Amino acid sequence: MAIPTDRSSLTNRTRIIFASLVGTTIEFFDFYIYATAAVSVFPLLFFPRGDAGAALLASMATFGVAFVARPIGSILFGHFGDRLGRKATLIGSLLLMGIATFLIGLLPTYQQIGLFAPVLLTILRFCQGLGLGGEWSGAALLAAENAEPGKRARAAMWPQLGAPIGFILANGFFLLLTLGFQYDSTSATHQDDFLVWGWRIPFLLSIVMVALGLYVRVKLHETPIFAKAVERGEKLRLPLLHVMRNNGYELLIGTFIMLATYGLFYLMTTWILSYAIGSTELGFLGIGYRDFLVLQLISVLFFAAFIPLSGQLADRYGRRNFLRTVTAAIMLFGLTFGHFLAAENLGTGAQANTGLLLLFLSLGMTLMGLSFGPMSAILPELFPTNTRYTGSGISYNLSSILGAALTPFVATWLAREYGPGSVGLYLAGLGVLTFIALTLCKESTHTDLDAMTSDIVTTGIESSSP
């Protein structure tokens, strides 16, 4: 396996950064168009007519299926990423995600095929989760394992930028469609052109972005750190068993390090969308979908802007101290939900205080950028090279079940039963768990990824591994 020479290393590193950013942007674009549709489209088209609240909860449940699939995807793609390399595995994850997203755009609705519609939707959502489960850790390793000394968090933040960029593209696309189709979520009918066929456009056109991502990734070199590990004979036959036996503590710590970040993001995107545009009869705010989407897109700019800053701060002050400070701020932010989102303070429908809502969204997205940026550095730093793809991927995606899959569903129920203040307390609770994990985690800023090996790594380990 070729290792880039010094003369070509800068060019290769630039290509790696671009490929990781483009790839995660595509993956998150695919993921977010589903998230948006799960709130605004799927409850109307893929579930039996009846209680609107029950249909929304059912749609949220299919949204959560992908988070169950993501740890499975991290195991599957992590196995090949630690055995075959980062490049080939990332191509496979991108293909799976892209094909599943394209097929969602072709699905018949409940009115056309009955219960088969939500079943097929759930299966394809599961495939989306498998693909994204293998995408993140590979993209993070491409950037981190090519980073210059002392600048790993700054280099590894590039794939993290794919999340806000993908979100902006996905939701901006939906915003343009609702404008073009003159779609009003507060008075929607099944005969609206947007619900008949317009919502399918971003799912179908995503295949063009996938083709671009494949073109970029085919031209990649393998990371030099992985190439050196292969030359030293450190590949494992079964990376999963190895990481479970030797890095269980790191898996647990990594899972809870990501917890508050996941919870915050899916409250600020998926749940808040359902709460904001939901009917006032159900206890929600009744704001028009298009009006709210504009506010959300503005707030996501703060998410994107603070990711590069977080990489610099995490390199300067250390992962643990920086992330504990941000997590404490997330906990305090959770305590403000009752003030910001209570209907008596914010108002409902056309009388809603959009300035107050924008301030709330922007604060949450600022904290999200500061928290999310260093994750592609700190999680890979917990694991040796021959299990790094598997270990970091499992931690990242197990956390998605606890912090993301459950969050929109639980928050929807809490808001209906106890008001938005209870949702903020839920976020603060997630923050407490993350703060504890960060306190128990060793500082890893100056860890040499190439020198990291398991205690039992020896020459020729593949022949003797479990």
Short mmCIF file of C-alpha atoms in Angstrom, two decimals:
data_model
loop_
_atom_site.label_atom_id
_atom_site.label_comp_id
_atom_site.label_asym_id
_atom_site.label_seq_id
_atom_site.Cartn_x
_atom_site.Cartn_y
_atom_site.Cartn_z
CA MET A 1 0.00 0.00 0.00
CA ALA A 2 1.53 3.27 -1.14
CA ILE A 3 2.36 6.01 1.34
CA PRO A 4 2.32 9.57 -0.03
CA THR A 5 5.79 11.14 -0.32
CA ASP A 6 6.66 14.41 1.41
CA ARG A 7 6.36 16.23 -1.92
CA SER A 8 2.81 15.01 -2.48
CA SER A 9 1.62 15.04 1.14
CA LEU A 10 0.23 18.61 1.03
CA THR A 11 -1.72 17.92 -2.15
CA ASN A 12 -3.01 14.66 -0.74
CA ARG A 13 -4.03 16.29 2.54
CA THR A 14 -5.99 18.97 0.66
CA ARG A 15 -7.71 16.27 -1.38
CA ILE A 16 -8.52 14.36 1.81
CA ILE A 17 -10.05 17.45 3.44
CA PHE A 18 -12.18 18.14 0.38
CA ALA A 19 -13.25 14.51 0.06
CA SER A 20 -14.21 14.23 3.73
CA LEU A 21 -16.16 17.49 3.61
CA VAL A 22 -17.96 16.64 0.37
CA GLY A 23 -18.73 13.11 1.52
CA THR A 24 -20.20 14.05 4.89
CA THR A 25 -22.13 16.92 3.30
CA ILE A 26 -23.79 14.45 0.94
CA GLU A 27 -24.47 11.93 3.69
CA PHE A 28 -25.97 14.52 6.01
CA PHE A 29 -27.97 16.07 3.17
CA ASP A 30 -29.55 12.67 2.56
CA PHE A 31 -30.14 12.19 6.28
CA TYR A 32 -31.69 15.62 6.83
CA ILE A 33 -34.09 15.59 3.92
CA TYR A 34 -35.61 12.57 5.59
CA ALA A 35 -35.68 14.35 8.96
CA THR A 36 -37.49 17.33 7.45
CA ALA A 37 -39.96 15.14 5.58
CA ALA A 38 -40.57 13.06 8.71
CA VAL A 39 -42.16 16.10 10.31
CA SER A 40 -43.79 17.92 7.41
CA VAL A 41 -44.65 15.22 4.83
CA PHE A 42 -44.51 11.60 6.01
CA PRO A 43 -47.19 11.87 8.76
CA LEU A 44 -49.65 12.86 6.01
CA LEU A 45 -48.59 10.40 3.29
CA PHE A 46 -47.24 7.24 4.90
CA PHE A 47 -49.44 6.63 7.93
CA PRO A 48 -53.19 5.99 8.42
CA ARG A 49 -55.38 9.05 8.72
CA GLY A 50 -56.64 9.80 12.20
CA ASP A 51 -55.01 11.40 15.21
CA ALA A 52 -52.44 13.87 13.84
CA GLY A 53 -50.38 13.57 17.00
CA ALA A 54 -50.22 9.77 16.69
CA ALA A 55 -49.16 10.05 13.03
CA LEU A 56 -46.38 12.46 14.02
CA LEU A 57 -45.15 10.09 16.73
CA ALA A 58 -45.21 7.18 14.26
CA SER A 59 -43.21 9.22 11.76
CA MET A 60 -40.72 10.11 14.50
CA ALA A 61 -40.38 6.41 15.27
CA THR A 62 -39.36 5.64 11.67
CA PHE A 63 -36.94 8.56 11.91
CA GLY A 64 -35.41 6.86 14.96
CA VAL A 65 -34.96 3.53 13.14
CA ALA A 66 -31.87 4.92 11.40
CA PHE A 67 -30.20 5.47 14.75
CA VAL A 68 -30.68 1.82 15.64
CA ALA A 69 -29.07 0.94 12.30
CA ARG A 70 -26.12 3.29 12.74
CA PRO A 71 -24.19 1.21 15.32
CA ILE A 72 -24.72 -1.83 13.09
CA GLY A 73 -23.35 0.18 10.18
CA SER A 74 -20.36 1.24 12.27
CA ILE A 75 -19.62 -2.41 13.06
CA LEU A 76 -20.04 -3.52 9.45
CA PHE A 77 -18.08 -0.72 7.82
CA GLY A 78 -15.68 -0.47 10.74
CA HIS A 79 -14.66 -4.09 10.14
CA PHE A 80 -13.74 -3.35 6.54
CA GLY A 81 -12.32 0.08 7.35
CA ASP A 82 -9.84 -1.47 9.81
CA ARG A 83 -9.02 -4.35 7.46
CA LEU A 84 -9.20 -2.96 3.93
CA GLY A 85 -8.60 0.72 4.59
CA ARG A 86 -10.49 3.98 4.94
CA LYS A 87 -10.86 4.78 1.23
CA ALA A 88 -12.63 1.64 -0.05
CA THR A 89 -14.97 1.50 2.93
CA LEU A 90 -16.08 5.11 2.54
CA ILE A 91 -17.03 4.45 -1.08
CA GLY A 92 -19.29 1.59 0.07
CA SER A 93 -21.00 3.63 2.78
CA LEU A 94 -21.70 6.49 0.37
CA LEU A 95 -23.26 4.13 -2.19
CA LEU A 96 -25.56 2.52 0.37
CA MET A 97 -26.76 5.84 1.72
CA GLY A 98 -27.27 7.34 -1.73
CA ILE A 99 -29.22 4.45 -3.20
CA ALA A 100 -31.52 4.22 -0.16
CA THR A 101 -32.26 7.96 -0.32
CA PHE A 102 -32.99 7.82 -4.05
CA LEU A 103 -35.43 4.93 -3.56
CA ILE A 104 -37.34 6.83 -0.85
CA GLY A 105 -38.15 9.36 -3.55
CA LEU A 106 -39.83 6.60 -5.56
CA LEU A 107 -41.96 5.09 -2.78
CA PRO A 108 -45.75 4.81 -3.16
CA THR A 109 -47.80 6.26 -0.29
CA TYR A 110 -50.17 4.73 2.25
CA GLN A 111 -53.15 5.72 0.10
CA GLN A 112 -51.65 3.68 -2.76
CA ILE A 113 -50.37 0.47 -1.12
CA GLY A 114 -51.57 0.63 2.48
CA LEU A 115 -49.31 -0.59 5.29
CA PHE A 116 -46.60 -1.65 2.86
CA ALA A 117 -45.77 2.07 2.48
CA PRO A 118 -44.55 2.66 6.05
CA VAL A 119 -42.84 -0.75 6.03
CA LEU A 120 -40.82 0.08 2.92
CA LEU A 121 -40.10 3.56 4.27
CA THR A 122 -38.76 2.03 7.49
CA ILE A 123 -36.53 -0.43 5.60
CA LEU A 124 -34.97 2.32 3.49
CA ARG A 125 -34.54 4.52 6.56
CA PHE A 126 -32.69 1.59 8.16
CA CYS A 127 -30.38 1.45 5.12
CA GLN A 128 -29.74 5.19 5.44
CA GLY A 129 -28.65 4.57 9.00
CA LEU A 130 -26.31 1.75 7.98
CA GLY A 131 -24.62 4.02 5.46
CA LEU A 132 -24.21 6.96 7.80
CA GLY A 133 -22.99 4.60 10.52
CA GLY A 134 -19.96 3.82 8.38
CA GLU A 135 -19.50 7.29 6.95
CA TRP A 136 -18.68 9.50 9.90
CA SER A 137 -15.78 7.59 11.44
CA GLY A 138 -14.14 6.99 8.06
CA ALA A 139 -14.36 10.66 7.09
CA ALA A 140 -13.05 11.69 10.52
CA LEU A 141 -10.09 9.33 10.21
CA LEU A 142 -9.26 10.54 6.71
CA ALA A 143 -8.83 14.04 8.14
CA ALA A 144 -7.35 13.18 11.55
CA GLU A 145 -4.82 10.64 10.31
CA ASN A 146 -3.47 13.16 7.79
CA ALA A 147 -3.28 16.08 10.24
CA GLU A 148 -0.14 18.05 11.03
CA PRO A 149 1.19 17.74 14.61
CA GLY A 150 -0.66 19.98 17.04
CA LYS A 151 -3.41 20.78 14.53
CA ARG A 152 -5.48 17.61 14.59
CA ALA A 153 -8.72 19.15 15.89
CA ARG A 154 -8.47 21.88 13.26
CA ALA A 155 -7.93 19.31 10.51
CA ALA A 156 -10.56 16.90 11.78
CA MET A 157 -13.25 19.57 11.98
CA TRP A 158 -13.64 19.56 8.18
CA PRO A 159 -15.92 16.52 8.01
CA GLN A 160 -17.90 18.04 10.89
CA LEU A 161 -18.73 20.99 8.66
CA GLY A 162 -20.61 18.56 6.43
CA ALA A 163 -23.39 18.45 9.03
CA PRO A 164 -24.45 22.13 8.90
CA ILE A 165 -23.76 22.40 5.17
CA GLY A 166 -25.87 19.30 4.49
CA PHE A 167 -28.59 20.69 6.73
CA ILE A 168 -28.59 24.04 4.94
CA LEU A 169 -28.75 22.37 1.53
CA ALA A 170 -31.51 19.97 2.55
CA ASN A 171 -33.73 22.47 4.29
CA GLY A 172 -32.95 25.24 1.83
CA PHE A 173 -34.07 22.89 -0.92
CA PHE A 174 -37.33 22.21 0.94
CA LEU A 175 -37.82 25.92 1.51
CA LEU A 176 -37.47 26.67 -2.20
CA LEU A 177 -39.88 23.86 -3.01
CA THR A 178 -42.53 25.11 -0.60
CA LEU A 179 -42.18 28.58 -2.10
CA GLY A 180 -42.39 27.25 -5.63
CA PHE A 181 -45.39 25.04 -4.86
CA GLN A 182 -46.97 27.69 -2.58
CA TYR A 183 -47.29 25.01 0.09
CA ASP A 184 -48.74 25.99 3.47
CA SER A 185 -48.34 23.31 6.16
CA THR A 186 -51.11 24.85 8.28
CA SER A 187 -53.74 24.20 5.59
CA ALA A 188 -52.27 21.28 3.65
CA THR A 189 -54.39 18.76 1.77
CA HIS A 190 -53.41 15.53 0.05
CA GLN A 191 -54.16 17.15 -3.31
CA ASP A 192 -51.40 19.76 -2.96
CA ASP A 193 -48.80 19.29 -5.70
CA PHE A 194 -46.04 19.45 -3.10
CA LEU A 195 -47.49 16.43 -1.30
CA VAL A 196 -48.36 14.62 -4.51
CA TRP A 197 -44.88 14.77 -6.04
CA GLY A 198 -42.90 17.88 -5.12
CA TRP A 199 -41.44 16.45 -1.90
CA ARG A 200 -39.78 13.67 -3.94
CA ILE A 201 -37.47 16.02 -5.86
CA PRO A 202 -34.64 16.38 -3.27
CA PHE A 203 -34.59 12.62 -2.66
CA LEU A 204 -34.26 11.88 -6.37
CA LEU A 205 -31.72 14.60 -7.11
CA SER A 206 -29.48 13.44 -4.26
CA ILE A 207 -28.14 10.78 -6.62
CA VAL A 208 -26.32 13.53 -8.53
CA MET A 209 -24.48 14.56 -5.36
CA VAL A 210 -23.62 10.93 -4.66
CA ALA A 211 -22.01 10.63 -8.09
CA LEU A 212 -19.89 13.71 -7.29
CA GLY A 213 -18.85 12.22 -3.96
CA LEU A 214 -17.83 8.95 -5.57
CA TYR A 215 -15.73 10.76 -8.16
CA VAL A 216 -13.82 12.62 -5.45
CA ARG A 217 -13.29 9.58 -3.23
CA VAL A 218 -12.03 7.28 -5.96
CA LYS A 219 -9.03 9.61 -6.34
CA LEU A 220 -8.00 9.41 -2.68
CA HIS A 221 -4.82 7.90 -1.24
CA GLU A 222 -4.99 5.74 1.87
CA THR A 223 -4.05 7.49 5.13
CA PRO A 224 -0.32 7.15 5.93
CA ILE A 225 -1.01 6.05 9.51
CA PHE A 226 -3.15 3.12 8.37
CA ALA A 227 -0.61 2.23 5.66
CA LYS A 228 2.19 2.09 8.25
CA ALA A 229 0.07 -0.09 10.55
CA VAL A 230 -0.45 -2.54 7.68
CA GLU A 231 3.29 -2.63 6.96
CA ARG A 232 3.94 -3.41 10.64
CA GLY A 233 1.55 -6.37 10.43
CA GLU A 234 -1.00 -4.90 12.85
CA LYS A 235 -4.18 -5.70 10.94
CA LEU A 236 -6.75 -7.74 12.86
CA ARG A 237 -8.99 -10.47 11.51
CA LEU A 238 -11.88 -9.44 13.75
CA PRO A 239 -11.48 -5.81 14.91
CA LEU A 240 -14.83 -5.83 16.70
CA LEU A 241 -13.88 -8.62 19.11
CA HIS A 242 -10.55 -6.96 19.72
CA VAL A 243 -12.01 -3.57 20.56
CA MET A 244 -14.69 -5.13 22.78
CA ARG A 245 -12.08 -7.08 24.75
CA ASN A 246 -9.46 -4.38 25.06
CA ASN A 247 -11.20 -1.01 24.72
CA GLY A 248 -14.53 -1.43 26.49
CA TYR A 249 -13.84 1.54 28.77
CA GLU A 250 -13.02 3.79 25.81
CA LEU A 251 -16.20 2.67 24.03
CA LEU A 252 -18.29 3.63 27.05
CA ILE A 253 -16.55 6.96 27.59
CA GLY A 254 -16.77 7.86 23.90
CA THR A 255 -20.47 7.03 23.80
CA PHE A 256 -21.30 9.39 26.65
CA ILE A 257 -18.94 12.13 25.43
CA MET A 258 -21.21 12.50 22.37
CA LEU A 259 -24.49 12.27 24.29
CA ALA A 260 -25.26 15.94 24.98
CA THR A 261 -24.14 16.94 21.48
CA TYR A 262 -26.58 14.54 19.88
CA GLY A 263 -29.42 15.52 22.17
CA LEU A 264 -28.89 19.22 21.57
CA PHE A 265 -28.76 18.89 17.81
CA TYR A 266 -31.91 16.83 17.37
CA LEU A 267 -33.80 19.08 19.74
CA MET A 268 -32.67 22.11 17.72
CA THR A 269 -33.60 20.55 14.37
CA THR A 270 -36.15 17.74 14.39
CA TRP A 271 -38.08 18.24 17.63
CA ILE A 272 -38.23 22.04 17.50
CA LEU A 273 -39.58 21.82 13.96
CA SER A 274 -42.45 19.59 15.06
CA TYR A 275 -43.11 21.77 18.13
CA ALA A 276 -43.03 25.02 16.16
CA ILE A 277 -45.27 24.03 13.23
CA GLY A 278 -47.53 21.66 15.19
CA SER A 279 -51.17 22.52 15.76
CA THR A 280 -52.03 24.78 18.68
CA GLU A 281 -54.85 22.34 19.50
CA LEU A 282 -52.13 19.81 20.37
CA GLY A 283 -50.31 22.32 22.56
CA PHE A 284 -47.76 23.38 19.91
CA LEU A 285 -47.01 26.81 18.44
CA GLY A 286 -48.79 26.68 15.07
CA ILE A 287 -46.13 28.66 13.19
CA GLY A 288 -46.10 28.25 9.41
CA TYR A 289 -43.56 25.71 8.15
CA ARG A 290 -41.96 28.13 5.70
CA ASP A 291 -41.66 30.92 8.26
CA PHE A 292 -40.01 28.65 10.77
CA LEU A 293 -37.66 27.11 8.22
CA VAL A 294 -36.22 30.55 7.44
CA LEU A 295 -35.42 31.05 11.14
CA GLN A 296 -33.87 27.59 11.38
CA LEU A 297 -31.66 28.13 8.34
CA ILE A 298 -30.37 31.40 9.79
CA SER A 299 -29.54 29.70 13.08
CA VAL A 300 -27.65 26.87 11.36
CA LEU A 301 -25.20 29.48 10.07
CA PHE A 302 -24.08 29.86 13.70
CA PHE A 303 -23.57 26.08 13.84
CA ALA A 304 -21.30 26.22 10.79
CA ALA A 305 -19.43 29.34 11.92
CA PHE A 306 -18.44 27.97 15.33
CA ILE A 307 -17.13 24.58 14.16
CA PRO A 308 -13.79 26.00 12.86
CA LEU A 309 -13.43 28.04 16.04
CA SER A 310 -14.01 24.96 18.18
CA GLY A 311 -11.19 23.10 16.40
CA GLN A 312 -8.73 25.89 17.18
CA LEU A 313 -9.84 26.16 20.81
CA ALA A 314 -9.70 22.38 21.33
CA ASP A 315 -6.11 22.33 20.02
CA ARG A 316 -5.13 25.29 22.19
CA TYR A 317 -6.81 24.43 25.50
CA GLY A 318 -7.20 20.67 25.22
CA ARG A 319 -10.20 18.52 24.36
CA ARG A 320 -11.37 17.78 27.88
CA ASN A 321 -11.28 21.26 29.42
CA PHE A 322 -12.79 22.92 26.37
CA LEU A 323 -15.61 20.40 25.98
CA ARG A 324 -16.45 20.44 29.69
CA THR A 325 -16.90 24.22 29.49
CA VAL A 326 -19.19 23.87 26.46
CA THR A 327 -21.15 21.04 28.10
CA ALA A 328 -21.74 23.15 31.20
CA ALA A 329 -23.12 25.88 28.93
CA ILE A 330 -25.43 23.33 27.26
CA MET A 331 -26.78 22.35 30.68
CA LEU A 332 -27.52 25.98 31.51
CA PHE A 333 -29.13 26.44 28.10
CA GLY A 334 -31.47 23.55 28.86
CA LEU A 335 -32.78 25.43 31.88
CA THR A 336 -33.96 28.28 29.61
CA PHE A 337 -36.39 26.24 27.47
CA GLY A 338 -39.38 27.10 29.64
CA HIS A 339 -38.72 30.82 29.26
CA PHE A 340 -38.02 30.80 25.53
CA LEU A 341 -40.63 28.32 24.30
CA ALA A 342 -43.66 28.61 26.58
CA ALA A 343 -46.64 29.73 24.50
CA GLU A 344 -47.49 32.50 26.98
CA ASN A 345 -44.01 34.01 26.43
CA LEU A 346 -43.41 33.24 22.78
CA GLY A 347 -46.93 33.48 21.41
CA THR A 348 -48.49 31.23 18.78
CA GLY A 349 -49.30 31.32 15.08
CA ALA A 350 -48.95 34.67 13.34
CA GLN A 351 -48.51 36.39 16.74
CA ALA A 352 -45.41 34.36 17.66
CA ASN A 353 -42.34 36.37 18.66
CA THR A 354 -39.99 35.27 15.88
CA GLY A 355 -37.13 37.36 17.25
CA LEU A 356 -37.21 35.48 20.56
CA LEU A 357 -37.44 32.16 18.73
CA LEU A 358 -34.48 33.06 16.49
CA LEU A 359 -32.42 33.97 19.56
CA PHE A 360 -33.23 30.59 21.11
CA LEU A 361 -32.31 28.71 17.94
CA SER A 362 -29.09 30.66 17.44
CA LEU A 363 -27.92 30.05 21.01
CA GLY A 364 -28.55 26.34 20.63
CA MET A 365 -26.76 26.14 17.29
CA THR A 366 -23.79 28.12 18.57
CA LEU A 367 -23.35 25.62 21.39
CA MET A 368 -23.82 22.81 18.88
CA GLY A 369 -20.95 24.06 16.72
CA LEU A 370 -18.64 24.40 19.72
CA SER A 371 -19.52 20.92 20.96
CA PHE A 372 -19.60 19.04 17.65
CA GLY A 373 -16.40 20.39 16.10
CA PRO A 374 -13.82 18.53 18.29
CA MET A 375 -15.67 15.19 18.27
CA SER A 376 -13.90 13.99 15.12
CA ALA A 377 -10.61 14.45 17.00
CA ILE A 378 -11.37 13.22 20.51
CA LEU A 379 -13.19 9.99 19.58
CA PRO A 380 -10.50 8.66 17.18
CA GLU A 381 -7.86 9.56 19.77
CA LEU A 382 -9.35 6.99 22.14
CA PHE A 383 -8.46 3.97 19.95
CA PRO A 384 -5.36 2.41 18.31
CA THR A 385 -5.03 2.41 14.52
CA ASN A 386 -6.08 -1.20 13.91
CA THR A 387 -9.43 -0.71 15.69
CA ARG A 388 -9.86 3.06 15.33
CA TYR A 389 -12.49 2.91 12.57
CA THR A 390 -14.54 0.36 14.52
CA GLY A 391 -14.10 1.87 17.97
CA SER A 392 -14.75 5.51 17.12
CA GLY A 393 -17.67 4.55 14.88
CA ILE A 394 -19.35 2.41 17.53
CA SER A 395 -19.00 5.11 20.20
CA TYR A 396 -20.33 7.81 17.89
CA ASN A 397 -23.29 5.74 16.74
CA LEU A 398 -24.21 4.06 20.03
CA SER A 399 -24.52 7.57 21.36
CA SER A 400 -26.90 8.32 18.49
CA ILE A 401 -29.40 5.83 19.95
CA LEU A 402 -29.29 7.38 23.42
CA GLY A 403 -28.92 11.02 22.44
CA ALA A 404 -30.66 11.26 19.06
CA ALA A 405 -33.01 8.36 18.27
CA LEU A 406 -34.93 8.72 21.53
CA THR A 407 -34.72 12.49 21.81
CA PRO A 408 -37.34 13.70 19.26
CA PHE A 409 -39.80 11.03 20.40
CA VAL A 410 -39.29 11.65 24.13
CA ALA A 411 -39.27 15.42 23.67
CA THR A 412 -42.52 15.33 21.68
CA TRP A 413 -44.18 13.39 24.48
CA LEU A 414 -42.70 15.60 27.23
CA ALA A 415 -43.79 18.80 25.50
CA ARG A 416 -47.36 17.54 25.12
CA GLU A 417 -47.61 16.33 28.70
CA TYR A 418 -45.48 18.77 30.70
CA GLY A 419 -44.56 21.69 28.44
CA PRO A 420 -41.28 22.74 26.78
CA GLY A 421 -39.50 23.38 30.09
CA SER A 422 -39.39 19.62 30.69
CA VAL A 423 -37.62 19.15 27.36
CA GLY A 424 -34.89 21.52 28.54
CA LEU A 425 -34.48 19.53 31.76
CA TYR A 426 -34.07 16.42 29.62
CA LEU A 427 -31.24 18.14 27.72
CA ALA A 428 -29.62 19.24 30.99
CA GLY A 429 -29.71 15.62 32.18
CA LEU A 430 -27.89 14.49 29.04
CA GLY A 431 -25.34 17.22 29.71
CA VAL A 432 -24.66 15.90 33.21
CA LEU A 433 -23.82 12.46 31.80
CA THR A 434 -21.51 13.97 29.17
CA PHE A 435 -19.76 16.14 31.74
CA ILE A 436 -19.05 13.07 33.89
CA ALA A 437 -17.66 11.17 30.87
CA LEU A 438 -15.37 14.07 29.97
CA THR A 439 -14.13 14.27 33.55
CA LEU A 440 -13.25 10.55 33.48
CA CYS A 441 -11.58 10.85 30.05
CA LYS A 442 -7.82 11.36 29.75
CA GLU A 443 -6.59 14.40 27.85
CA SER A 444 -5.67 13.28 24.32
CA THR A 445 -4.60 16.46 22.54
CA HIS A 446 -0.96 15.41 22.18
CA THR A 447 -1.58 11.72 21.51
CA ASP A 448 0.51 10.32 18.65
CA LEU A 449 -2.01 8.35 16.58
CA ASP A 450 0.71 6.43 14.77
CA ALA A 451 2.31 5.32 18.05
CA MET A 452 -0.99 4.16 19.55
CA THR A 453 -1.12 0.37 19.69
CA SER A 454 -3.01 -2.11 21.81
CA ASP A 455 -0.94 -3.76 24.53
CA ILE A 456 -1.23 -7.11 22.78
CA VAL A 457 -0.28 -5.88 19.29
CA THR A 458 2.67 -7.83 17.89
CA THR A 459 4.12 -8.48 14.46
CA GLY A 460 1.88 -10.81 12.51
CA ILE A 461 -1.13 -10.16 14.74
CA GLU A 462 -3.64 -11.00 12.01
CA SER A 463 -2.76 -14.67 12.13
CA SER A 464 -3.16 -14.85 15.90
CA SER A 465 -6.05 -12.48 16.48
CA PRO A 466 -9.45 -13.77 17.66
#
